[in-house]
PDB file of C-alpha atoms and ligand atoms in Angstrom:
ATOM      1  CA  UNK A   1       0.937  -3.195 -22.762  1.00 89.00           C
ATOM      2  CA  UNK A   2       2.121  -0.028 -22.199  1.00 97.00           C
ATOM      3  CA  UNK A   3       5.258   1.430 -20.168  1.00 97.00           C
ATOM      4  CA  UNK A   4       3.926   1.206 -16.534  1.00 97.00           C
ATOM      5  CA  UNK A   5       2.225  -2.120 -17.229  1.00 98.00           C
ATOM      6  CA  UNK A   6       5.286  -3.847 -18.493  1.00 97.00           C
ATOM      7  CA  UNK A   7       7.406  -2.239 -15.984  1.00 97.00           C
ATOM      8  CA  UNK A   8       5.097  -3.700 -12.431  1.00 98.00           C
ATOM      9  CA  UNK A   9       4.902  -7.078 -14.945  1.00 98.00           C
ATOM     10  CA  UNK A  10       8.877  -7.063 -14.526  1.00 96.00           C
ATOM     11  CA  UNK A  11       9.161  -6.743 -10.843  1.00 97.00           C
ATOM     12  CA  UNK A  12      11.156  -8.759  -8.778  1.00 97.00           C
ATOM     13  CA  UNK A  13      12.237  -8.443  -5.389  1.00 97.00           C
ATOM     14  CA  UNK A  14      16.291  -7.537  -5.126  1.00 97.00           C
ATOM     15  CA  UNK A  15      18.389  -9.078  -2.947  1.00 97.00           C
ATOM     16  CA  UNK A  16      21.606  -7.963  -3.770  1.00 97.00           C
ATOM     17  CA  UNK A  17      22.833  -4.438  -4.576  1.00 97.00           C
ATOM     18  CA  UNK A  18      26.525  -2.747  -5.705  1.00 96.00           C
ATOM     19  CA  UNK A  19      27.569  -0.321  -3.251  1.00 94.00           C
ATOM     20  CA  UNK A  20      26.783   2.971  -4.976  1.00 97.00           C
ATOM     21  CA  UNK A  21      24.827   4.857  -3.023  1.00 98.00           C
ATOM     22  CA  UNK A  22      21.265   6.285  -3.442  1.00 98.00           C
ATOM     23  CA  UNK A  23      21.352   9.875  -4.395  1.00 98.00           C
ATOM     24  CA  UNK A  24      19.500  11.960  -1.912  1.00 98.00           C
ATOM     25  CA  UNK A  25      17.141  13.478  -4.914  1.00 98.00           C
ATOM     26  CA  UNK A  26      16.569  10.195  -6.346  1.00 98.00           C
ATOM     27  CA  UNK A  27      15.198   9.387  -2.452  1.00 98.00           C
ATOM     28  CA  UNK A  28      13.397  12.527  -2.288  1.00 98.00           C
ATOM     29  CA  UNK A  29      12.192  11.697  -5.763  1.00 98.00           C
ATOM     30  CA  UNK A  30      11.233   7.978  -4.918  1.00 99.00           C
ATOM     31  CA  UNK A  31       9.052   9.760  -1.400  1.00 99.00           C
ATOM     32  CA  UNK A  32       7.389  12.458  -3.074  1.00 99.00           C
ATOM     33  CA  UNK A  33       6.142   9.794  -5.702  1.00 99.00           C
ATOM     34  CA  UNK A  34       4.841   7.596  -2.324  1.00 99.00           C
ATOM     35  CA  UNK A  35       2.946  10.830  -0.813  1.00 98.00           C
ATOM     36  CA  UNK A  36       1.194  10.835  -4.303  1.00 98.00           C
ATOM     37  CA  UNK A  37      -0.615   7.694  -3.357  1.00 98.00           C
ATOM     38  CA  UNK A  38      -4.260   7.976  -3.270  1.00 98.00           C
ATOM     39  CA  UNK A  39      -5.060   8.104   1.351  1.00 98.00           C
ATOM     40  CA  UNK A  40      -8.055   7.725   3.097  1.00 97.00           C
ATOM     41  CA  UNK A  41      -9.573  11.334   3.911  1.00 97.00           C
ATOM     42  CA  UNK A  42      -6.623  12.110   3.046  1.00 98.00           C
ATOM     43  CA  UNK A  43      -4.906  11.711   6.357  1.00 98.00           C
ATOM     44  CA  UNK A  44      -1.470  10.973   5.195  1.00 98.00           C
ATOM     45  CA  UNK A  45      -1.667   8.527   8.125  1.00 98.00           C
ATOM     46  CA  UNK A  46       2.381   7.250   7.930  1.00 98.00           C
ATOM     47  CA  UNK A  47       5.936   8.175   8.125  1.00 99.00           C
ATOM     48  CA  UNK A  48       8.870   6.753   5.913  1.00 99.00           C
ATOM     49  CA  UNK A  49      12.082   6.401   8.211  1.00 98.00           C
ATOM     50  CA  UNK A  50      15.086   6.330   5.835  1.00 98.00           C
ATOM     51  CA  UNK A  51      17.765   4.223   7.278  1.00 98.00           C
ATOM     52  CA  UNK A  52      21.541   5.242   5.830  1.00 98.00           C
ATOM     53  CA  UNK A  53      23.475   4.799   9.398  1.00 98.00           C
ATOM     54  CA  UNK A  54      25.377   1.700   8.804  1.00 98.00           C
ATOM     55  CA  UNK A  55      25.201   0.931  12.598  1.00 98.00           C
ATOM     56  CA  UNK A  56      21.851   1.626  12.655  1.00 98.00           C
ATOM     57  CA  UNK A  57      21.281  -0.318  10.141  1.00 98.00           C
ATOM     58  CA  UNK A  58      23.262  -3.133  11.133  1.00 98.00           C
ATOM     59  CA  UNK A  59      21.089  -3.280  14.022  1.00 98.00           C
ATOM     60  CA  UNK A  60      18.197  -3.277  12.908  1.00 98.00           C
ATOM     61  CA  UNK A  61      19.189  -6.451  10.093  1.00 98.00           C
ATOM     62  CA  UNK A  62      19.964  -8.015  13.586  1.00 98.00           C
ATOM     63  CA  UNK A  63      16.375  -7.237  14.971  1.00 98.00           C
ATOM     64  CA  UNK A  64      14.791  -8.733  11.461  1.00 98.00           C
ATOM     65  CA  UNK A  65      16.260 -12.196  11.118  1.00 97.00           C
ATOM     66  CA  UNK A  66      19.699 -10.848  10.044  1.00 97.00           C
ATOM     67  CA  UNK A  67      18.837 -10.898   6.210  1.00 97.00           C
ATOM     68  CA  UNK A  68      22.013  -9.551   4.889  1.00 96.00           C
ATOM     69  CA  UNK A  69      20.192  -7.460   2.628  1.00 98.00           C
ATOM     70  CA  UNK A  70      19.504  -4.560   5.141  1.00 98.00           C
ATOM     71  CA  UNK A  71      22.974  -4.085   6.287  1.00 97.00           C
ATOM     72  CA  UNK A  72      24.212  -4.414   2.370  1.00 97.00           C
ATOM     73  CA  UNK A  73      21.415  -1.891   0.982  1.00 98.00           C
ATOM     74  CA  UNK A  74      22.549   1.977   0.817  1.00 98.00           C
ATOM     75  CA  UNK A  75      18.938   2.724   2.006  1.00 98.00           C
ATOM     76  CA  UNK A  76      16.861   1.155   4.447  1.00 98.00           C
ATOM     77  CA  UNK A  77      13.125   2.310   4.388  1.00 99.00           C
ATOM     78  CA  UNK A  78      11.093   1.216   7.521  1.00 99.00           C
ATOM     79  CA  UNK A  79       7.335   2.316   6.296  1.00 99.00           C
ATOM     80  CA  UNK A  80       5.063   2.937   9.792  1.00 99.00           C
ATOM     81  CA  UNK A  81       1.613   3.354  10.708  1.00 98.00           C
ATOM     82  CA  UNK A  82       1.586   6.978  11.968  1.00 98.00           C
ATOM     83  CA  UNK A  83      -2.152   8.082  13.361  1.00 98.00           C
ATOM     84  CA  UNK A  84       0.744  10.501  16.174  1.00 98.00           C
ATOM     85  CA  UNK A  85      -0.190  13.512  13.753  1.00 98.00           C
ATOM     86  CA  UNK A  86      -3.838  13.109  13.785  1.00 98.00           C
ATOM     87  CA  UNK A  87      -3.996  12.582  17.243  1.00 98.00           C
ATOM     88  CA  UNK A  88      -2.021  15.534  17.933  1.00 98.00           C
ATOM     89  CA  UNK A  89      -4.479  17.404  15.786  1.00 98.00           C
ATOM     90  CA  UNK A  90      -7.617  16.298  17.615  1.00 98.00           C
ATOM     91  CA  UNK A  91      -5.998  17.832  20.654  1.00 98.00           C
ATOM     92  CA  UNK A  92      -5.763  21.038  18.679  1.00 98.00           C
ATOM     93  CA  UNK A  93      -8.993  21.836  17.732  1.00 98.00           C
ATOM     94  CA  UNK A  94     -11.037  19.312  19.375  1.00 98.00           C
ATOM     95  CA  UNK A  95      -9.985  18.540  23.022  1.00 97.00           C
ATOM     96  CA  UNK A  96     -13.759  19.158  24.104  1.00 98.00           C
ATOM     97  CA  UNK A  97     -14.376  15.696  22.364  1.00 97.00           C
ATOM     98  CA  UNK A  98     -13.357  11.884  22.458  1.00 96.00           C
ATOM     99  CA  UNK A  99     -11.004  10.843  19.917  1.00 97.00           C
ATOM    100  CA  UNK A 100     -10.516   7.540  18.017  1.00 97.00           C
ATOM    101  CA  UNK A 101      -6.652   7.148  17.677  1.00 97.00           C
ATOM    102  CA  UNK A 102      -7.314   3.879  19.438  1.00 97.00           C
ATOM    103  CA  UNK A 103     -10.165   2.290  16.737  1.00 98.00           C
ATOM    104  CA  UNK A 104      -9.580  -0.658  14.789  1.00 98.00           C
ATOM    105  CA  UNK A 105     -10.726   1.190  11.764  1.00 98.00           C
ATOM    106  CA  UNK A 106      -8.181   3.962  12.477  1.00 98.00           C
ATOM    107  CA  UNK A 107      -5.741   1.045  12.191  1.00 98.00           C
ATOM    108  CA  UNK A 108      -6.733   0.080   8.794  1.00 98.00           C
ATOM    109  CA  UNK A 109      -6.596   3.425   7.430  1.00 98.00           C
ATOM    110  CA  UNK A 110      -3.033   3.588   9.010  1.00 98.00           C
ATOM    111  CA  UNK A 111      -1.688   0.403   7.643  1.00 98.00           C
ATOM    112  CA  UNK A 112      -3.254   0.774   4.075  1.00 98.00           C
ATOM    113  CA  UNK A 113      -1.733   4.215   3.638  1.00 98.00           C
ATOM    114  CA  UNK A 114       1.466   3.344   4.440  1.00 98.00           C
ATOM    115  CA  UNK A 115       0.968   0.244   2.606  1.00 99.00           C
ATOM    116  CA  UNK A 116      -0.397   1.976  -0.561  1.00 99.00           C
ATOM    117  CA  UNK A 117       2.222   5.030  -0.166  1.00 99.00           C
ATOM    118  CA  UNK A 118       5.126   2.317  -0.028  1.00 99.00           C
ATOM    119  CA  UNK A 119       4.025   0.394  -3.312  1.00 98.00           C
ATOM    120  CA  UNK A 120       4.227   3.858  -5.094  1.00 98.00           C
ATOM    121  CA  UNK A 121       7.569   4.046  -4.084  1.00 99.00           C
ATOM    122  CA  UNK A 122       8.656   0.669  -4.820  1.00 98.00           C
ATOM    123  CA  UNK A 123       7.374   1.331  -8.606  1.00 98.00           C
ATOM    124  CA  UNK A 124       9.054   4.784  -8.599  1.00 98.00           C
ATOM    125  CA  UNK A 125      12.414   3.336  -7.355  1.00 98.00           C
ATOM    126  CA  UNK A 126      12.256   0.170 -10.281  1.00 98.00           C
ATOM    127  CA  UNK A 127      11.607   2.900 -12.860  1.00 98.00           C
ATOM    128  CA  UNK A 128      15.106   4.901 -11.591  1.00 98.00           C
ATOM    129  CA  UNK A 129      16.525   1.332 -12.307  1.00 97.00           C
ATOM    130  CA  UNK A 130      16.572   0.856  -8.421  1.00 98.00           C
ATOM    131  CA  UNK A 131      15.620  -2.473  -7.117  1.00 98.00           C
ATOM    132  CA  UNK A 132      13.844  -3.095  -3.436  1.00 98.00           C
ATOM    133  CA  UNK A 133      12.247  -5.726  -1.214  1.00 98.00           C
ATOM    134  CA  UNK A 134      10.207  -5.351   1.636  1.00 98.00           C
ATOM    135  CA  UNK A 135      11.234  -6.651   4.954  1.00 98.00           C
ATOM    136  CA  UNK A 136       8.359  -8.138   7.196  1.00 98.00           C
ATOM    137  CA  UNK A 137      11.358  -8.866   9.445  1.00 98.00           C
ATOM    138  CA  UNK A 138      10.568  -5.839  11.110  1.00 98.00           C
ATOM    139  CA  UNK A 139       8.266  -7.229  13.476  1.00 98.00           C
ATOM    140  CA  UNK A 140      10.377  -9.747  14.325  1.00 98.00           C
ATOM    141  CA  UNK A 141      11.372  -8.218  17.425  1.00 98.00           C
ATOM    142  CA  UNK A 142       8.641  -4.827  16.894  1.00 98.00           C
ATOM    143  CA  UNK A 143       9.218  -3.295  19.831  1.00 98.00           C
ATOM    144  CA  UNK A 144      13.315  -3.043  19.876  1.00 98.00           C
ATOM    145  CA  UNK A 145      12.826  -2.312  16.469  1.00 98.00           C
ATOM    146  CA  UNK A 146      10.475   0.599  17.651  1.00 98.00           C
ATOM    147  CA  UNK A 147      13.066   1.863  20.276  1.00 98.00           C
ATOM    148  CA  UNK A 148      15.808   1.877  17.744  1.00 98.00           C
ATOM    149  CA  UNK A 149      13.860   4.061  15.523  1.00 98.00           C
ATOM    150  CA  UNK A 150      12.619   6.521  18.549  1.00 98.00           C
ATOM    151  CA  UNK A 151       8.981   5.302  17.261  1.00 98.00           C
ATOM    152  CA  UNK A 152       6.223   7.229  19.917  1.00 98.00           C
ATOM    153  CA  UNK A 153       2.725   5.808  20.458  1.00 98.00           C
ATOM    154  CA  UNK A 154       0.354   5.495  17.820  1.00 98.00           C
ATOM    155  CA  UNK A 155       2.760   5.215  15.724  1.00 98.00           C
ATOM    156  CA  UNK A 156       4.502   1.327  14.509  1.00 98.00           C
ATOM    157  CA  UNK A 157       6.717  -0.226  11.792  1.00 98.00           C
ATOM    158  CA  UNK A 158       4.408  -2.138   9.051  1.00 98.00           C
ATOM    159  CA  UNK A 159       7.498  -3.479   7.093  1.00 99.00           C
ATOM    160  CA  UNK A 160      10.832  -2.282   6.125  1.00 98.00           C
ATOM    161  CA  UNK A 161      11.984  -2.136   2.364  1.00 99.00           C
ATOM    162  CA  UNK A 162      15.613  -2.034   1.194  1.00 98.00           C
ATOM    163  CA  UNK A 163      16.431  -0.343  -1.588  1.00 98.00           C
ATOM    164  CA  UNK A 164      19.679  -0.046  -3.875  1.00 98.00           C
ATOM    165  CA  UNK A 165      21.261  -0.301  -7.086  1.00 98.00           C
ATOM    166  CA  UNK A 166      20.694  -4.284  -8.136  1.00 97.00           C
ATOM    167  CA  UNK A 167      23.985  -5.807  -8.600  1.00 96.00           C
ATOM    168  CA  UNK A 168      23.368  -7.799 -12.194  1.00 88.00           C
ATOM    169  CA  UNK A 169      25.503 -10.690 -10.780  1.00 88.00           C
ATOM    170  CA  UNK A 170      22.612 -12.105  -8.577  1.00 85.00           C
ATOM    171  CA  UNK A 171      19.521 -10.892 -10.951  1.00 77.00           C
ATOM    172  CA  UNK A 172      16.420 -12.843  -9.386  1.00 78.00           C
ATOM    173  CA  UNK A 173      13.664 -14.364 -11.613  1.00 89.00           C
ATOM    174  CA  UNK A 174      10.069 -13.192 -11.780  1.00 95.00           C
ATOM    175  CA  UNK A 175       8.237 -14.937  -9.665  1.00 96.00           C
ATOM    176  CA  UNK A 176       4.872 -16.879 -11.294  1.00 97.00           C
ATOM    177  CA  UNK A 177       1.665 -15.828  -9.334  1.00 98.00           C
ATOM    178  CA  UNK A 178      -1.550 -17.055  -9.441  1.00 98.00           C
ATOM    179  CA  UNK A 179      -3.908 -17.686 -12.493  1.00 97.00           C
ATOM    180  CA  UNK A 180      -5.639 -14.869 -12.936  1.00 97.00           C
ATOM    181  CA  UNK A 181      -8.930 -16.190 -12.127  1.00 95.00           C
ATOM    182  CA  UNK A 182      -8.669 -17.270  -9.095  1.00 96.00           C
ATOM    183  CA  UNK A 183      -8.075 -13.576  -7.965  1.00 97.00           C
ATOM    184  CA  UNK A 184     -10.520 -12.056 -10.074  1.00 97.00           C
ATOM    185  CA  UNK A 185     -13.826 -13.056  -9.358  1.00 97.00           C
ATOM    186  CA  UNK A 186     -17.050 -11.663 -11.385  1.00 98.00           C
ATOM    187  CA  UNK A 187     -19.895  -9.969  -9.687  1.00 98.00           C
ATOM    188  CA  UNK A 188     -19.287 -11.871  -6.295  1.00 98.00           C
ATOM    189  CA  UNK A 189     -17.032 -14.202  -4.295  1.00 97.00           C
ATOM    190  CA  UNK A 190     -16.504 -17.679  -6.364  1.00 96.00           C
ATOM    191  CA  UNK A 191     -14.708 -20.581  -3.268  1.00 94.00           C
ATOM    192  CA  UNK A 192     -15.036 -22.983  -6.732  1.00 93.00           C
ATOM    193  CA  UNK A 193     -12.645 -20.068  -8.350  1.00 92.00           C
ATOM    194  CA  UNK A 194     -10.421 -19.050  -6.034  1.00 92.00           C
ATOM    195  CA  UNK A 195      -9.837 -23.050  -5.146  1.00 92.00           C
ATOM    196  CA  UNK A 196      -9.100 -23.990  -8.585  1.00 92.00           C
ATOM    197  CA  UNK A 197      -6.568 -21.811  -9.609  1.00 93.00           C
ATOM    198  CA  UNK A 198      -4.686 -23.296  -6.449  1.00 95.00           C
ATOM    199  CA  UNK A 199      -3.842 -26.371  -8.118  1.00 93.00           C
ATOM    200  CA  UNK A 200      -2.804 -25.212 -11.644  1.00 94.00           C
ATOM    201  CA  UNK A 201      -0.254 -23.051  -9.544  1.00 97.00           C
ATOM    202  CA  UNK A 202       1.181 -25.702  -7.587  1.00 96.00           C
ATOM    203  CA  UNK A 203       2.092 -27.669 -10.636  1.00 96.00           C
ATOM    204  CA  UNK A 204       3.492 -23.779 -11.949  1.00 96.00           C
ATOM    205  CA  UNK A 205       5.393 -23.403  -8.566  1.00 96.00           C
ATOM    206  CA  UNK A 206       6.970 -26.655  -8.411  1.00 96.00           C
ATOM    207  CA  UNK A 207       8.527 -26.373 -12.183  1.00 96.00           C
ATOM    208  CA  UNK A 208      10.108 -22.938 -10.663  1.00 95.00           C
ATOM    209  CA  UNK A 209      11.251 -23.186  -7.900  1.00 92.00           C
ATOM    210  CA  UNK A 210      12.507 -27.188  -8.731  1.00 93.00           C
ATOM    211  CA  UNK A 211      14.237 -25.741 -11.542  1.00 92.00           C
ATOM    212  CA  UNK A 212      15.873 -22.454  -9.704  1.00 91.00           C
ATOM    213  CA  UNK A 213      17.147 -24.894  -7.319  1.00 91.00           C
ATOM    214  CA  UNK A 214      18.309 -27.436  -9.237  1.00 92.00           C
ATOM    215  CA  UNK A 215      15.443 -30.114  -7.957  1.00 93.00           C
ATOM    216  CA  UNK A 216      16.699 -29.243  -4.508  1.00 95.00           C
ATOM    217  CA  UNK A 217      12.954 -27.858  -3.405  1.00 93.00           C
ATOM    218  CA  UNK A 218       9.920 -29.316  -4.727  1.00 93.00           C
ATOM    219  CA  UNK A 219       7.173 -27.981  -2.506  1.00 95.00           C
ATOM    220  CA  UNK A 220       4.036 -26.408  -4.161  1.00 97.00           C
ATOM    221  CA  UNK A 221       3.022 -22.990  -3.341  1.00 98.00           C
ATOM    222  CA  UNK A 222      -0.193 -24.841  -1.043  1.00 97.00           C
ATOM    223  CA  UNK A 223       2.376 -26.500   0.904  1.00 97.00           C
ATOM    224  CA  UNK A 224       4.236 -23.417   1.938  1.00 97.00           C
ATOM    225  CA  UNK A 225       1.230 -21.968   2.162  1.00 98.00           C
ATOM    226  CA  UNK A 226       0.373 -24.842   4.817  1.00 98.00           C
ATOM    227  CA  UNK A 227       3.488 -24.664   6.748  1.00 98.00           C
ATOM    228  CA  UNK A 228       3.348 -20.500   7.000  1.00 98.00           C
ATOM    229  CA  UNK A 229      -0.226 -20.849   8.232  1.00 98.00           C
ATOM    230  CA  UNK A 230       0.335 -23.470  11.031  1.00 98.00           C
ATOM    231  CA  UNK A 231       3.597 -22.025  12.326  1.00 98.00           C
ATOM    232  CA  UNK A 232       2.989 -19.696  15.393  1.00 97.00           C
ATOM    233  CA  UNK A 233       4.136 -15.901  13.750  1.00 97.00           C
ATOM    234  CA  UNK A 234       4.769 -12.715  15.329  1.00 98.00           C
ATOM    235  CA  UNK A 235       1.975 -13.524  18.070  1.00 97.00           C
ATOM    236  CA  UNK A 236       3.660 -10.761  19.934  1.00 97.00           C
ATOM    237  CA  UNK A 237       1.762  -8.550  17.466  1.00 98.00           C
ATOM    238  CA  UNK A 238      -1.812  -8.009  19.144  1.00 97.00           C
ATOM    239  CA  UNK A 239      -0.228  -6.925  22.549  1.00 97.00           C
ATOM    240  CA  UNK A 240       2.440  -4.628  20.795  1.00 98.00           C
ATOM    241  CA  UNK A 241      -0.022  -2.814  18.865  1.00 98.00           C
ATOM    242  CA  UNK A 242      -2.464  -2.058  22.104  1.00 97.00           C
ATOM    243  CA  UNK A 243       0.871  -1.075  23.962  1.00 97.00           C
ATOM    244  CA  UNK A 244       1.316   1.520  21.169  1.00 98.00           C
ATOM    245  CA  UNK A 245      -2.400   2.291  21.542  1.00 97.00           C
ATOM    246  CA  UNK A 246      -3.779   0.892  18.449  1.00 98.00           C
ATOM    247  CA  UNK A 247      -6.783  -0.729  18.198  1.00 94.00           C
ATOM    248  CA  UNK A 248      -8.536  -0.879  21.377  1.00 91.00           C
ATOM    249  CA  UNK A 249     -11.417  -0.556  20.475  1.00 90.00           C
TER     250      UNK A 249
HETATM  251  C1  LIG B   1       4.926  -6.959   3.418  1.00 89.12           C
HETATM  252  C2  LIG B   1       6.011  -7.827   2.829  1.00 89.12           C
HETATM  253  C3  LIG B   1       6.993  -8.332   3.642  1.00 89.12           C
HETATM  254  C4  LIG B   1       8.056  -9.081   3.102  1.00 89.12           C
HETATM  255  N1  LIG B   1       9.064  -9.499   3.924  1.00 89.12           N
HETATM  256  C5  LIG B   1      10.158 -10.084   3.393  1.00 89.12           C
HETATM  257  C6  LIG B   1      11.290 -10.381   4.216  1.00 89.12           C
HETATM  258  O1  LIG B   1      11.314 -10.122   5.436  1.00 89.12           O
HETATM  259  N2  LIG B   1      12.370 -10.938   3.610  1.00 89.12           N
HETATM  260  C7  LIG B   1      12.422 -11.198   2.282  1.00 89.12           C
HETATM  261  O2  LIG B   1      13.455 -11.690   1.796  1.00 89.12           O
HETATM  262  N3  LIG B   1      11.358 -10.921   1.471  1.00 89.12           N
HETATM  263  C8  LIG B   1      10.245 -10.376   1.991  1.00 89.12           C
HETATM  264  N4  LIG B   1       9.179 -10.037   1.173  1.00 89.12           N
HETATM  265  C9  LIG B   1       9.261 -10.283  -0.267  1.00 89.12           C
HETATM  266  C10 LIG B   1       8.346 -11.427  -0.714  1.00 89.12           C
HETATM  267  O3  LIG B   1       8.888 -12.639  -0.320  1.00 89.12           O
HETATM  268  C11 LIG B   1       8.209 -11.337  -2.243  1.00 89.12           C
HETATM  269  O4  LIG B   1       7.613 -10.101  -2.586  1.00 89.12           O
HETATM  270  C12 LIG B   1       7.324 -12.463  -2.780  1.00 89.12           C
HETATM  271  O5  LIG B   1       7.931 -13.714  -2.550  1.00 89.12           O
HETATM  272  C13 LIG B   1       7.078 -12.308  -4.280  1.00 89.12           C
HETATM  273  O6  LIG B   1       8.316 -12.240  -4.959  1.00 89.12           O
HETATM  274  P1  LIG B   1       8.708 -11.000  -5.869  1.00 89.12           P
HETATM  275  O7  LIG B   1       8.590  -9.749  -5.036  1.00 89.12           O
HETATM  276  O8  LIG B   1      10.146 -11.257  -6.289  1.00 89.12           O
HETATM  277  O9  LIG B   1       7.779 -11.004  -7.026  1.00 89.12           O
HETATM  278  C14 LIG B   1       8.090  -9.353   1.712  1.00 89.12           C
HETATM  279  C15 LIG B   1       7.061  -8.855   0.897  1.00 89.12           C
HETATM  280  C16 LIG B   1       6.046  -8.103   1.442  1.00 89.12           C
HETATM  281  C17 LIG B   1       4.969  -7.542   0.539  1.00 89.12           C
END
């Protein structure tokens, strides 16, 4: 194991931070480590909104579920889709020609670059002893979340991601994943593989999360797993994104 191996083996998501702020070069620092992330054609295709106005910020914790951890965080990063710069480009030097702002594939590239670009971040942040957790809260309530952030068309929040100094009061425990088979499959896609794993990690998930609570929660990771799949989510979602004039085609 090496440095950057046992340092993304160590992550946690943080949940509580001290108040000292995040040093503007450290931020700058933490971004210009995202933009490094490998983007399709490179197209660059998102934006990084950097949330430090406690109102704002307050507002927007109210928007995603009012997890205390965005007001409390110095830095609030909402991560969005951007395809507004290519668009505007195609108008540039190609207004003679139909453009594809509006494809689902354009979406993808969108939403993996930010995604990708974010993740370098998060790993730059940890290794400036900064701790972070992403907030899917953000499309709680997508399109006041939007307005709040003066977000125009073809562009939309992914997730958010708080960031701050971890306050070593409330540090969180690694979280156990799955075995490593049943995400790594040989050569081809094994259902026997990726099945079997499942129930090794239930018996793993229930030891945690029975013993971080005290025996208060007992529920295997298949259970939640159950419960998040056959609970109605964000179904706002599809008629948000074709509002913003994503992937109509
Ligand atoms: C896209 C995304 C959205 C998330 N949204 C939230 C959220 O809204 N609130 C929260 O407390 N954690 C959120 N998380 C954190 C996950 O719950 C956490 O990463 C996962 O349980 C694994 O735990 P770990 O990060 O501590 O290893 C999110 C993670 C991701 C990747």
């Amino acid at each position: 194991m090496n440095e950057t191996i046992a340092r993304l083996m160590n992550h946690r998501s943080v949940r509580k931070y001290t108040s000292r702020p995040v040093e503007r070069e450290r931020l700058e620092t933490i971004i210009s480590a995202a933009q490094m992330a490998s983007s399709s054609s490179n197209v660059q295709a998102y934006t990084a909104i950097a949330v430090t106005d406690p109102q704002l910020k307050d507002k927007l914790a109210g928007l995603a579920g009012d997890q205390p951890y965005i007001r409390e965080c110095p830095v609030f990063l909402v991560w969005c889709a951007d395809l507004s710069r290519l668009k505007a480009a195609a108008e540039r030097h190609a207004s003679d020609k139909p453009s594809y702002e509006g494809a689902a594939e354009n979406f993808v590239v969108a939403t993996v670059d930010a995604a990708l670009a974010s993740q370098n971040a998060a790993v730059a942040a940890e290794s400036l002893g900064l701790g972070i957790v992403y907030i899917g809260g953000v499309r709680n309530d997508i399109a006041a979340v939007s307005e709040a952030l003066n977000l125009p068309d073809y562009v939309y929040p992914v997730f958010g991601m708080c960031v701050g100094y971890p306050d070593p009061e409330h540090g969180a425990g690694i979280r156990p994943r799955l075995p490593l088979e049943t995400v790594l499959h040989m050569n081809g896609y094994s259902a026997e593989q990726s099945g079997r794993g499942v129930q090794t990690y239930d018996e793993t998930t229930v030891r945690y999360i029975s013993d971080r609570t005290g025996g208060r929660r007992t529920a295997p990771w298949s259970k939640l797993m159950a419960d998040k799949l056959t609970a109605p989510s964000r179904l706002h979602m599809k008629s948000f994104l074709e509002s913003k004039g994503f992937n109509k085609e």
